[in-house]
Amino acid sequence: MDYVESVLASLKAKNPNEPEFHQAATEILEGLRPVVAQHPEYERAALLERFVEPERVVMFRVPWVDDGGKVHVNKGYRVQFNSAIGPYKGGLRFHPSVNLSIIKFLGLEQILKNSLTGLPIGGGKGGSDFDPKGKSDNEIMRFCQSFMTELFRHIGQDTDVPAGDIGVGGREVGYLFGQYKRICNEHVGVLTGRGIPYGGSLVRTEATGYGLVYMVEEALKCRGDSLEGKTVVISGAGNVAIYACEKAQSLGANVVAMYDSDGYIYDRAGIRLDVIKQIKEVERLRIKEYAARVAGAEYHEGCTGIWTIPCDIALPCATQNEIDEASAKTLVANGVKYVGEGANMPTTLEGIAVFRAAGVVFLPAKAANAGGVATSALEMAQSSQRIFWPFEKVDAQLKQIMIDIYHNMDDAASRYNVPGNYVAGANIAGFEKVASAMMAQGIV
Ligand code: NDP
């Protein structure tokens, strides 16, 4: 058994019933094999064992009272995974599926993603199994206040800076920040994704979706092509999906399908993003509404059918494991050429293998969706300086960061003799910096 295999075997034995964490660790460590082979000192320093073990895991009770006076109790999590290159940084997810395995997979991915941005941020992630769907504004506020009443003691602008993720958007970040400020009596950049009037950064809302499309654009450009006239399918209808759609359309692509967790819409004429924003951001309704409002659009129950729609570019932007082996095969058979992961780990390991075998340009999440956290780090910089940068300045920095990440992962893949394998390239490029920082800081 080699070093990577023995670390993975021990991780699985010590952390049973954490399939998502196993999946992410397997994808990452397999890709790091060539690096580990060149650095025998890593094994002597048990670097991989330390890398896959969070520095700290906080789990807590979140009690709250609904509008009818009934008391509920949810689970709260914050995994502070790695602070070698900066304060822990990563979003909070509120979704009924949240458990320790999911938070740990997200936290592990986050370490390398944050490193890839080139900015000084470590990796962390958190959340709750609370379901915001169908809750009133007051219930959301009371839940966020209760969540922060425990979380505040573990975070800080130089310690751990959470942000949004699934189910945590501007509204939730606002309530969380309000409670932090009330308890700690300090107005600091302890959460990112804040509203513009109270310390947020322009472009943060758009950043993950825009960043994803900037990277796809660069990958196309390096192959003498562009987004102009390309057919694009995007899964999800949340923050990442909406702004990926906006940027792709502005660069001339035809986005024809999107979904929420109930079903998908197919609009051959091109998605009307103003209608999506009205339904999803303003009225908070189901995507089914779109077909009722736009002539010629179809609605289909269920999500996986979206991958049967022929497209040049697929951008999964909803959640983990949306594209399995069968969906990947269908996409390839229908001519997909590029897959850019906006969501975290939306493609299964088997799905990735299908894309690689077919020569699809596959841009993995930790690189392709790093624009959100990169812009969060720019928000932290602005908070520290007590200054606001204009939209164009933040957007230009975001674009440059995405172009740099693309080339860093491309270079890393070539340096280690796996050209075009961006899964390996992203893992290697992200890991190199974290590994050298961990080695420099001793056995901690
Ligand atoms: P949102 O909550 O804004 O949107 C999530 C979207 O995905 C919704 O349309 C939701 O549908 C759908 N969805 C969620 N779970 C499922 C599911 N199990 N099956 C089908 N559809 C589902 O989240 P974000 O857009 O912020 O996040 C989307 C992905 O991007 C996540 O993987 C997140 O980790 C990742 N990401 C987000 C970043 C950000 O800046 N926001 C940064 C980097 C990564 P419904 O409303 O019906 O639940």
GROMACS .gro file of C-alpha atoms and ligand atoms in nm:
model
  492
    1MET     CA    1   0.000   0.000   0.000
    2ASP     CA    2   0.156   0.336  -0.096
    3TYR     CA    3   0.140   0.653   0.115
    4VAL     CA    4  -0.176   0.792  -0.051
    5GLU     CA    5  -0.358   0.458  -0.024
    6SER     CA    6  -0.268   0.419   0.344
    7VAL     CA    7  -0.385   0.774   0.429
    8LEU     CA    8  -0.715   0.713   0.247
    9ALA     CA    9  -0.766   0.375   0.415
   10SER     CA   10  -0.707   0.524   0.759
   11LEU     CA   11  -0.934   0.821   0.683
   12LYS     CA   12  -1.217   0.587   0.585
   13ALA     CA   13  -1.167   0.369   0.894
   14LYS     CA   14  -1.156   0.667   1.131
   15ASN     CA   15  -1.445   0.853   0.968
   16PRO     CA   16  -1.705   0.591   0.876
   17ASN     CA   17  -2.040   0.702   0.733
   18GLU     CA   18  -1.890   1.011   0.571
   19PRO     CA   19  -1.920   0.922   0.199
   20GLU     CA   20  -1.894   1.278   0.064
   21PHE     CA   21  -1.580   1.338   0.270
   22HIS     CA   22  -1.430   1.011   0.141
   23GLN     CA   23  -1.516   1.110  -0.216
   24ALA     CA   24  -1.353   1.453  -0.192
   25ALA     CA   25  -1.044   1.318  -0.014
   26THR     CA   26  -1.005   1.044  -0.275
   27GLU     CA   27  -1.029   1.290  -0.564
   28ILE     CA   28  -0.776   1.522  -0.402
   29LEU     CA   29  -0.519   1.272  -0.276
   30GLU     CA   30  -0.522   1.066  -0.597
   31GLY     CA   31  -0.438   1.383  -0.787
   32LEU     CA   32  -0.153   1.461  -0.547
   33ARG     CA   33   0.032   1.132  -0.605
   34PRO     CA   34   0.300   1.282  -0.832
   35VAL     CA   35   0.370   1.562  -0.582
   36VAL     CA   36   0.401   1.323  -0.292
   37ALA     CA   37   0.638   1.107  -0.498
   38GLN     CA   38   0.868   1.406  -0.549
   39HIS     CA   39   0.859   1.501  -0.179
   40PRO     CA   40   0.939   1.205   0.048
   41GLU     CA   41   0.974   1.449   0.338
   42TYR     CA   42   0.595   1.493   0.333
   43GLU     CA   43   0.542   1.135   0.446
   44ARG     CA   44   0.800   1.171   0.725
   45ALA     CA   45   0.612   1.480   0.845
   46ALA     CA   46   0.273   1.301   0.819
   47LEU     CA   47   0.167   1.594   0.602
   48LEU     CA   48  -0.125   1.422   0.429
   49GLU     CA   49  -0.257   1.282   0.759
   50ARG     CA   50  -0.256   1.636   0.901
   51PHE     CA   51  -0.399   1.783   0.581
   52VAL     CA   52  -0.712   1.563   0.593
   53GLU     CA   53  -0.774   1.611   0.967
   54PRO     CA   54  -0.954   1.937   1.051
   55GLU     CA   55  -0.776   2.163   1.298
   56ARG     CA   56  -1.105   2.204   1.483
   57VAL     CA   57  -1.467   2.085   1.449
   58VAL     CA   58  -1.740   2.275   1.634
   59MET     CA   59  -2.089   2.121   1.658
   60PHE     CA   60  -2.366   2.291   1.844
   61ARG     CA   61  -2.736   2.308   1.920
   62VAL     CA   62  -2.946   2.575   1.746
   63PRO     CA   63  -3.282   2.616   1.923
   64TRP     CA   64  -3.540   2.855   1.774
   65VAL     CA   65  -3.910   2.933   1.797
   66ASP     CA   66  -4.139   2.939   1.491
   67ASP     CA   67  -4.419   3.189   1.429
   68GLY     CA   68  -4.669   2.955   1.594
   69GLY     CA   69  -4.464   2.938   1.915
   70LYS     CA   70  -4.332   2.585   1.853
   71VAL     CA   71  -3.972   2.519   1.957
   72HIS     CA   72  -3.735   2.356   1.705
   73VAL     CA   73  -3.378   2.233   1.744
   74ASN     CA   74  -3.132   2.213   1.455
   75LYS     CA   75  -2.769   2.106   1.436
   76GLY     CA   76  -2.502   2.372   1.377
   77TYR     CA   77  -2.151   2.306   1.241
   78ARG     CA   78  -1.827   2.492   1.182
   79VAL     CA   79  -1.528   2.297   1.056
   80GLN     CA   80  -1.206   2.499   1.085
   81PHE     CA   81  -1.001   2.286   0.852
   82ASN     CA   82  -0.670   2.453   0.778
   83SER     CA   83  -0.519   2.791   0.871
   84ALA     CA   84  -0.170   2.743   0.722
   85ILE     CA   85  -0.197   3.031   0.475
   86GLY     CA   86  -0.459   3.255   0.637
   87PRO     CA   87  -0.768   3.274   0.859
   88TYR     CA   88  -1.027   2.999   0.803
   89LYS     CA   89  -1.259   3.107   0.523
   90GLY     CA   90  -1.562   2.938   0.371
   91GLY     CA   91  -1.938   2.958   0.353
   92LEU     CA   92  -2.229   2.850   0.569
   93ARG     CA   93  -2.487   2.614   0.415
   94PHE     CA   94  -2.845   2.590   0.543
   95HIS     CA   95  -3.007   2.283   0.389
   96PRO     CA   96  -3.179   1.977   0.536
   97SER     CA   97  -2.913   1.750   0.382
   98VAL     CA   98  -2.631   1.913   0.582
   99ASN     CA   99  -2.431   1.676   0.803
  100LEU     CA  100  -2.070   1.646   0.916
  101SER     CA  101  -1.965   1.453   0.605
  102ILE     CA  102  -2.089   1.727   0.374
  103ILE     CA  103  -1.934   2.007   0.577
  104LYS     CA  104  -1.601   1.823   0.590
  105PHE     CA  105  -1.596   1.757   0.215
  106LEU     CA  106  -1.670   2.122   0.152
  107GLY     CA  107  -1.405   2.233   0.404
  108LEU     CA  108  -1.136   2.012   0.253
  109GLU     CA  109  -1.210   2.140  -0.097
  110GLN     CA  110  -1.211   2.493   0.036
  111ILE     CA  111  -0.847   2.472   0.155
  112LEU     CA  112  -0.721   2.416  -0.199
  113LYS     CA  113  -0.970   2.651  -0.361
  114ASN     CA  114  -0.867   2.934  -0.133
  115SER     CA  115  -0.502   2.864  -0.199
  116LEU     CA  116  -0.566   2.873  -0.575
  117THR     CA  117  -0.700   3.229  -0.550
  118GLY     CA  118  -0.347   3.342  -0.462
  119LEU     CA  119  -0.490   3.531  -0.162
  120PRO     CA  120  -0.407   3.469   0.208
  121ILE     CA  121  -0.709   3.264   0.319
  122GLY     CA  122  -0.726   2.926   0.494
  123GLY     CA  123  -1.008   2.672   0.461
  124GLY     CA  124  -1.327   2.622   0.662
  125LYS     CA  125  -1.696   2.554   0.615
  126GLY     CA  126  -2.010   2.541   0.825
  127GLY     CA  127  -2.385   2.531   0.826
  128SER     CA  128  -2.695   2.370   0.960
  129ASP     CA  129  -2.959   2.114   0.867
  130PHE     CA  130  -3.214   2.397   0.894
  131ASP     CA  131  -3.438   2.430   0.587
  132PRO     CA  132  -3.504   2.797   0.502
  133LYS     CA  133  -3.763   2.699   0.242
  134GLY     CA  134  -4.113   2.807   0.339
  135LYS     CA  135  -3.999   2.994   0.651
  136SER     CA  136  -4.111   3.350   0.721
  137ASP     CA  137  -3.861   3.636   0.738
  138ASN     CA  138  -3.901   3.644   1.115
  139GLU     CA  139  -3.830   3.274   1.147
  140ILE     CA  140  -3.518   3.310   0.931
  141MET     CA  141  -3.405   3.601   1.148
  142ARG     CA  142  -3.462   3.415   1.475
  143PHE     CA  143  -3.279   3.110   1.342
  144CYS     CA  144  -2.981   3.318   1.225
  145GLN     CA  145  -2.965   3.497   1.560
  146SER     CA  146  -2.966   3.168   1.749
  147PHE     CA  147  -2.700   3.022   1.517
  148MET     CA  148  -2.473   3.324   1.569
  149THR     CA  149  -2.529   3.323   1.945
  150GLU     CA  150  -2.302   3.017   1.954
  151LEU     CA  151  -2.090   3.075   1.642
  152PHE     CA  152  -1.963   3.420   1.745
  153ARG     CA  153  -1.719   3.276   2.000
  154HIS     CA  154  -1.540   3.071   1.734
  155ILE     CA  155  -1.499   3.329   1.457
  156GLY     CA  156  -1.331   3.668   1.410
  157GLN     CA  157  -1.196   3.889   1.133
  158ASP     CA  158  -0.844   3.740   1.177
  159THR     CA  159  -0.955   3.393   1.290
  160ASP     CA  160  -1.241   3.265   1.078
  161VAL     CA  161  -1.455   3.457   0.830
  162PRO     CA  162  -1.771   3.274   0.714
  163ALA     CA  163  -1.985   3.369   0.412
  164GLY     CA  164  -2.294   3.237   0.230
  165ASP     CA  165  -2.354   2.910   0.047
  166ILE     CA  166  -2.672   2.713  -0.036
  167GLY     CA  167  -2.961   2.865   0.160
  168VAL     CA  168  -2.750   3.152   0.293
  169GLY     CA  169  -2.774   3.463   0.080
  170GLY     CA  170  -2.770   3.836   0.148
  171ARG     CA  171  -3.070   3.824   0.382
  172GLU     CA  172  -2.922   3.556   0.606
  173VAL     CA  173  -2.575   3.713   0.610
  174GLY     CA  174  -2.740   4.038   0.720
  175TYR     CA  175  -2.917   3.873   1.016
  176LEU     CA  176  -2.602   3.681   1.112
  177PHE     CA  177  -2.389   3.994   1.097
  178GLY     CA  178  -2.643   4.196   1.298
  179GLN     CA  179  -2.631   3.943   1.581
  180TYR     CA  180  -2.249   3.921   1.575
  181LYS     CA  181  -2.223   4.298   1.601
  182ARG     CA  182  -2.475   4.309   1.883
  183ILE     CA  183  -2.289   4.046   2.088
  184CYS     CA  184  -1.931   4.155   2.017
  185ASN     CA  185  -1.985   4.528   1.987
  186GLU     CA  186  -1.757   4.558   1.686
  187HIS     CA  187  -1.824   4.642   1.322
  188VAL     CA  188  -1.560   4.436   1.142
  189GLY     CA  189  -1.528   4.219   0.834
  190VAL     CA  190  -1.617   3.897   1.016
  191LEU     CA  191  -1.859   3.779   0.749
  192THR     CA  192  -1.836   3.836   0.376
  193GLY     CA  193  -2.120   3.873   0.132
  194ARG     CA  194  -2.254   4.158   0.346
  195GLY     CA  195  -2.488   4.417   0.197
  196ILE     CA  196  -2.321   4.716   0.033
  197PRO     CA  197  -2.444   4.971   0.293
  198TYR     CA  198  -2.277   4.783   0.579
  199GLY     CA  199  -1.937   4.681   0.448
  200GLY     CA  200  -2.004   4.448   0.154
  201SER     CA  201  -1.808   4.452  -0.169
  202LEU     CA  202  -1.948   4.529  -0.509
  203VAL     CA  203  -1.938   4.221  -0.738
  204ARG     CA  204  -1.955   3.973  -0.445
  205THR     CA  205  -2.312   3.877  -0.539
  206GLU     CA  206  -2.215   3.811  -0.900
  207ALA     CA  207  -1.866   3.679  -0.830
  208THR     CA  208  -1.899   3.300  -0.835
  209GLY     CA  209  -2.111   3.289  -1.150
  210TYR     CA  210  -1.912   3.558  -1.331
  211GLY     CA  211  -1.583   3.396  -1.225
  212LEU     CA  212  -1.696   3.058  -1.358
  213VAL     CA  213  -1.773   3.207  -1.698
  214TYR     CA  214  -1.446   3.406  -1.704
  215MET     CA  215  -1.262   3.076  -1.664
  216VAL     CA  216  -1.466   2.903  -1.935
  217GLU     CA  217  -1.399   3.202  -2.161
  218GLU     CA  218  -1.023   3.170  -2.101
  219ALA     CA  219  -1.030   2.795  -2.169
  220LEU     CA  220  -1.213   2.863  -2.496
  221LYS     CA  221  -0.977   3.147  -2.587
  222CYS     CA  222  -0.672   2.923  -2.539
  223ARG     CA  223  -0.829   2.688  -2.794
  224GLY     CA  224  -0.902   2.966  -3.044
  225ASP     CA  225  -1.273   2.975  -2.962
  226SER     CA  226  -1.525   3.190  -2.774
  227LEU     CA  227  -1.867   3.176  -2.605
  228GLU     CA  228  -2.033   3.348  -2.899
  229GLY     CA  229  -2.322   3.132  -3.024
  230LYS     CA  230  -2.253   2.841  -2.789
  231THR     CA  231  -2.548   2.650  -2.639
  232VAL     CA  232  -2.520   2.636  -2.262
  233VAL     CA  233  -2.712   2.433  -2.000
  234ILE     CA  234  -2.694   2.554  -1.640
  235SER     CA  235  -2.828   2.359  -1.343
  236GLY     CA  236  -2.958   2.545  -1.039
  237ALA     CA  237  -3.143   2.872  -1.023
  238GLY     CA  238  -2.969   3.023  -0.723
  239ASN     CA  239  -2.691   3.272  -0.677
  240VAL     CA  240  -2.422   3.093  -0.879
  241ALA     CA  241  -2.652   2.979  -1.161
  242ILE     CA  242  -2.818   3.319  -1.210
  243TYR     CA  243  -2.494   3.512  -1.245
  244ALA     CA  244  -2.328   3.244  -1.457
  245CYS     CA  245  -2.626   3.281  -1.689
  246GLU     CA  246  -2.598   3.661  -1.687
  247LYS     CA  247  -2.229   3.662  -1.780
  248ALA     CA  248  -2.259   3.382  -2.037
  249GLN     CA  249  -2.543   3.565  -2.211
  250SER     CA  250  -2.350   3.892  -2.210
  251LEU     CA  251  -2.067   3.712  -2.391
  252GLY     CA  252  -2.301   3.586  -2.664
  253ALA     CA  253  -2.393   3.237  -2.541
  254ASN     CA  254  -2.744   3.093  -2.567
  255VAL     CA  255  -2.842   2.957  -2.223
  256VAL     CA  256  -3.135   2.721  -2.284
  257ALA     CA  257  -3.205   2.544  -1.953
  258MET     CA  258  -3.195   2.586  -1.574
  259TYR     CA  259  -3.345   2.401  -1.277
  260ASP     CA  260  -3.439   2.410  -0.912
  261SER     CA  261  -3.477   2.102  -0.696
  262ASP     CA  262  -3.826   2.027  -0.834
  263GLY     CA  263  -3.764   2.030  -1.208
  264TYR     CA  264  -3.609   2.204  -1.508
  265ILE     CA  265  -3.712   2.455  -1.770
  266TYR     CA  266  -3.608   2.432  -2.134
  267ASP     CA  267  -3.636   2.749  -2.342
  268ARG     CA  268  -3.479   2.706  -2.686
  269ALA     CA  269  -3.511   3.078  -2.755
  270GLY     CA  270  -3.280   3.151  -2.463
  271ILE     CA  271  -3.358   3.190  -2.093
  272ARG     CA  272  -3.520   3.524  -2.000
  273LEU     CA  273  -3.304   3.606  -1.699
  274ASP     CA  274  -3.525   3.898  -1.592
  275VAL     CA  275  -3.809   3.647  -1.544
  276ILE     CA  276  -3.584   3.405  -1.350
  277LYS     CA  277  -3.464   3.684  -1.122
  278GLN     CA  278  -3.819   3.798  -1.057
  279ILE     CA  279  -3.932   3.443  -0.971
  280LYS     CA  280  -3.628   3.339  -0.770
  281GLU     CA  281  -3.481   3.653  -0.616
  282VAL     CA  282  -3.792   3.868  -0.569
  283GLU     CA  283  -4.092   3.637  -0.532
  284ARG     CA  284  -3.897   3.329  -0.406
  285LEU     CA  285  -4.119   3.091  -0.608
  286ARG     CA  286  -4.051   2.763  -0.787
  287ILE     CA  287  -3.893   2.762  -1.134
  288LYS     CA  288  -4.205   2.596  -1.273
  289GLU     CA  289  -4.353   2.950  -1.280
  290TYR     CA  290  -4.121   3.034  -1.569
  291ALA     CA  291  -4.309   2.809  -1.813
  292ALA     CA  292  -4.634   2.973  -1.709
  293ARG     CA  293  -4.491   3.318  -1.782
  294VAL     CA  294  -4.280   3.265  -2.096
  295ALA     CA  295  -4.442   3.137  -2.415
  296GLY     CA  296  -4.259   2.846  -2.579
  297ALA     CA  297  -4.076   2.738  -2.262
  298GLU     CA  298  -4.117   2.382  -2.134
  299TYR     CA  299  -4.118   2.262  -1.773
  300HIS     CA  300  -4.021   1.905  -1.679
  301GLU     CA  301  -4.049   1.750  -1.333
  302GLY     CA  302  -3.723   1.611  -1.191
  303CYS     CA  303  -3.368   1.735  -1.233
  304THR     CA  304  -3.154   1.481  -1.415
  305GLY     CA  305  -3.342   1.522  -1.745
  306ILE     CA  306  -3.166   1.855  -1.789
  307TRP     CA  307  -2.849   1.670  -1.892
  308THR     CA  308  -3.027   1.513  -2.190
  309ILE     CA  309  -3.050   1.856  -2.355
  310PRO     CA  310  -2.783   1.888  -2.628
  311CYS     CA  311  -2.529   2.161  -2.547
  312ASP     CA  312  -2.172   2.272  -2.612
  313ILE     CA  313  -2.110   2.376  -2.253
  314ALA     CA  314  -2.258   2.238  -1.929
  315LEU     CA  315  -2.234   2.442  -1.611
  316PRO     CA  316  -2.358   2.245  -1.307
  317CYS     CA  317  -2.432   2.515  -1.048
  318ALA     CA  318  -2.668   2.357  -0.792
  319THR     CA  319  -2.523   2.094  -0.560
  320GLN     CA  320  -2.293   1.791  -0.516
  321ASN     CA  321  -2.319   1.479  -0.735
  322GLU     CA  322  -2.569   1.622  -0.985
  323ILE     CA  323  -2.390   1.462  -1.282
  324ASP     CA  324  -2.336   1.089  -1.247
  325GLU     CA  325  -2.179   0.849  -1.496
  326ALA     CA  326  -2.501   0.805  -1.696
  327SER     CA  327  -2.563   1.181  -1.725
  328ALA     CA  328  -2.199   1.237  -1.823
  329LYS     CA  329  -2.231   0.975  -2.098
  330THR     CA  330  -2.548   1.140  -2.228
  331LEU     CA  331  -2.382   1.482  -2.232
  332VAL     CA  332  -2.083   1.342  -2.423
  333ALA     CA  333  -2.307   1.159  -2.671
  334ASN     CA  334  -2.488   1.488  -2.734
  335GLY     CA  335  -2.164   1.671  -2.808
  336VAL     CA  336  -2.068   1.860  -2.491
  337LYS     CA  337  -1.716   2.004  -2.522
  338TYR     CA  338  -1.670   2.197  -2.195
  339VAL     CA  339  -1.791   2.135  -1.840
  340GLY     CA  340  -1.736   2.409  -1.581
  341GLU     CA  341  -1.828   2.325  -1.223
  342GLY     CA  342  -2.001   2.616  -1.052
  343ALA     CA  343  -2.129   2.403  -0.764
  344ASN     CA  344  -1.901   2.212  -0.529
  345MET     CA  345  -1.830   1.853  -0.644
  346PRO     CA  346  -2.130   1.840  -0.880
  347THR     CA  347  -1.975   1.556  -1.083
  348THR     CA  348  -1.922   1.208  -0.941
  349LEU     CA  349  -1.578   1.046  -0.975
  350GLU     CA  350  -1.726   0.814  -1.242
  351GLY     CA  351  -1.871   1.114  -1.428
  352ILE     CA  352  -1.532   1.288  -1.430
  353ALA     CA  353  -1.373   0.973  -1.576
  354VAL     CA  354  -1.627   0.977  -1.862
  355PHE     CA  355  -1.548   1.341  -1.944
  356ARG     CA  356  -1.173   1.281  -1.933
  357ALA     CA  357  -1.194   0.976  -2.157
  358ALA     CA  358  -1.398   1.176  -2.409
  359GLY     CA  359  -1.152   1.468  -2.414
  360VAL     CA  360  -1.405   1.713  -2.268
  361VAL     CA  361  -1.238   2.021  -2.119
  362PHE     CA  362  -1.332   1.971  -1.754
  363LEU     CA  363  -1.287   2.269  -1.520
  364PRO     CA  364  -1.317   2.140  -1.161
  365ALA     CA  365  -1.506   2.324  -0.891
  366LYS     CA  366  -1.218   2.422  -0.669
  367ALA     CA  367  -1.074   2.623  -0.957
  368ALA     CA  368  -1.385   2.717  -1.155
  369ASN     CA  369  -1.597   2.844  -0.865
  370ALA     CA  370  -1.314   3.012  -0.673
  371GLY     CA  371  -1.431   3.356  -0.788
  372GLY     CA  372  -1.676   3.382  -0.498
  373VAL     CA  373  -1.425   3.331  -0.224
  374ALA     CA  374  -1.165   3.537  -0.410
  375THR     CA  375  -1.404   3.830  -0.410
  376SER     CA  376  -1.477   3.761  -0.043
  377ALA     CA  377  -1.105   3.803   0.021
  378LEU     CA  378  -1.120   4.132  -0.169
  379GLU     CA  379  -1.412   4.228   0.058
  380MET     CA  380  -1.193   4.148   0.361
  381ALA     CA  381  -0.918   4.370   0.220
  382GLN     CA  382  -1.163   4.657   0.175
  383SER     CA  383  -1.302   4.607   0.528
  384SER     CA  384  -0.953   4.620   0.680
  385GLN     CA  385  -0.873   4.938   0.490
  386ARG     CA  386  -1.216   5.094   0.564
  387ILE     CA  387  -1.258   5.167   0.195
  388PHE     CA  388  -1.487   5.068  -0.097
  389TRP     CA  389  -1.359   4.987  -0.443
  390PRO     CA  390  -1.570   5.058  -0.754
  391PHE     CA  391  -1.744   4.774  -0.943
  392GLU     CA  392  -1.502   4.788  -1.237
  393LYS     CA  393  -1.197   4.754  -1.012
  394VAL     CA  394  -1.330   4.448  -0.828
  395ASP     CA  395  -1.459   4.290  -1.149
  396ALA     CA  396  -1.124   4.339  -1.324
  397GLN     CA  397  -0.942   4.179  -1.030
  398LEU     CA  398  -1.188   3.888  -1.027
  399LYS     CA  399  -1.135   3.829  -1.399
  400GLN     CA  400  -0.757   3.837  -1.365
  401ILE     CA  401  -0.769   3.597  -1.069
  402MET     CA  402  -0.978   3.347  -1.273
  403ILE     CA  403  -0.740   3.373  -1.569
  404ASP     CA  404  -0.441   3.319  -1.337
  405ILE     CA  405  -0.605   3.017  -1.171
  406TYR     CA  406  -0.672   2.865  -1.512
  407HIS     CA  407  -0.309   2.900  -1.619
  408ASN     CA  408  -0.170   2.788  -1.282
  409MET     CA  409  -0.372   2.465  -1.296
  410ASP     CA  410  -0.287   2.415  -1.664
  411ASP     CA  411   0.085   2.464  -1.588
  412ALA     CA  412   0.075   2.233  -1.286
  413ALA     CA  413  -0.091   1.959  -1.493
  414SER     CA  414   0.182   1.991  -1.757
  415ARG     CA  415   0.466   2.006  -1.503
  416TYR     CA  416   0.351   1.674  -1.358
  417ASN     CA  417   0.301   1.509  -1.698
  418VAL     CA  418  -0.078   1.502  -1.695
  419PRO     CA  419  -0.147   1.782  -1.948
  420GLY     CA  420  -0.511   1.884  -1.970
  421ASN     CA  421  -0.599   1.697  -1.648
  422TYR     CA  422  -0.730   1.995  -1.457
  423VAL     CA  423  -0.857   1.789  -1.165
  424ALA     CA  424  -0.498   1.695  -1.091
  425GLY     CA  425  -0.367   2.038  -1.195
  426ALA     CA  426  -0.599   2.226  -0.958
  427ASN     CA  427  -0.526   1.994  -0.668
  428ILE     CA  428  -0.151   2.021  -0.724
  429ALA     CA  429  -0.142   2.399  -0.775
  430GLY     CA  430  -0.354   2.455  -0.463
  431PHE     CA  431  -0.168   2.203  -0.252
  432GLU     CA  432   0.188   2.321  -0.327
  433LYS     CA  433   0.143   2.647  -0.137
  434VAL     CA  434  -0.044   2.493   0.157
  435ALA     CA  435   0.212   2.212   0.185
  436SER     CA  436   0.510   2.446   0.191
  437ALA     CA  437   0.338   2.669   0.452
  438MET     CA  438   0.258   2.364   0.669
  439MET     CA  439   0.615   2.234   0.640
  440ALA     CA  440   0.754   2.576   0.735
  441GLN     CA  441   0.533   2.599   1.044
  442GLY     CA  442   0.649   2.271   1.201
  443ILE     CA  443   0.439   1.987   1.340
  444VAL     CA  444   0.121   2.176   1.435
  445NDP     P1  445  -2.844   2.887  -0.371
  445NDP     O1  446  -2.908   2.840  -0.246
  445NDP     O2  447  -2.850   3.030  -0.407
  445NDP     O3  448  -2.900   2.804  -0.496
  445NDP     C1  449  -2.892   2.665  -0.499
  445NDP     C2  450  -2.969   2.617  -0.621
  445NDP     O4  451  -2.947   2.478  -0.638
  445NDP     C3  452  -3.119   2.635  -0.606
  445NDP     O5  453  -3.175   2.655  -0.732
  445NDP     C4  454  -3.161   2.500  -0.547
  445NDP     O6  455  -3.295   2.467  -0.574
  445NDP     C5  456  -3.069   2.406  -0.620
  445NDP     N1  457  -3.044   2.288  -0.537
  445NDP     C6  458  -2.993   2.284  -0.412
  445NDP     N2  459  -2.988   2.158  -0.368
  445NDP     C7  460  -3.036   2.082  -0.468
  445NDP     C8  461  -3.058   1.944  -0.484
  445NDP     N3  462  -3.026   1.859  -0.387
  445NDP     N4  463  -3.108   1.902  -0.601
  445NDP     C9  464  -3.138   1.987  -0.697
  445NDP     N5  465  -3.122   2.123  -0.689
  445NDP    C10  466  -3.071   2.167  -0.575
  445NDP     O7  467  -2.692   2.837  -0.360
  445NDP     P2  468  -2.565   2.890  -0.440
  445NDP     O8  469  -2.601   2.926  -0.578
  445NDP     O9  470  -2.495   2.987  -0.355
  445NDP    O10  471  -2.474   2.759  -0.441
  445NDP    C11  472  -2.484   2.659  -0.543
  445NDP    C12  473  -2.358   2.574  -0.543
  445NDP    O11  474  -2.244   2.657  -0.564
  445NDP    C13  475  -2.330   2.499  -0.412
  445NDP    O12  476  -2.267   2.377  -0.444
  445NDP    C14  477  -2.231   2.590  -0.342
  445NDP    O13  478  -2.151   2.519  -0.249
  445NDP    C15  479  -2.150   2.638  -0.460
  445NDP     N6  480  -2.075   2.760  -0.438
  445NDP    C16  481  -2.139   2.877  -0.405
  445NDP    C17  482  -2.066   2.992  -0.389
  445NDP    C18  483  -2.131   3.124  -0.365
  445NDP    O14  484  -2.061   3.225  -0.370
  445NDP     N7  485  -2.260   3.130  -0.342
  445NDP    C19  486  -1.919   2.992  -0.398
  445NDP    C20  487  -1.864   2.867  -0.442
  445NDP    C21  488  -1.940   2.756  -0.457
  445NDP     P3  489  -3.405   2.486  -0.460
  445NDP    O15  490  -3.424   2.632  -0.444
  445NDP    O16  491  -3.524   2.415  -0.514
  445NDP    O17  492  -3.351   2.420  -0.337
   0.00000   0.00000   0.00000
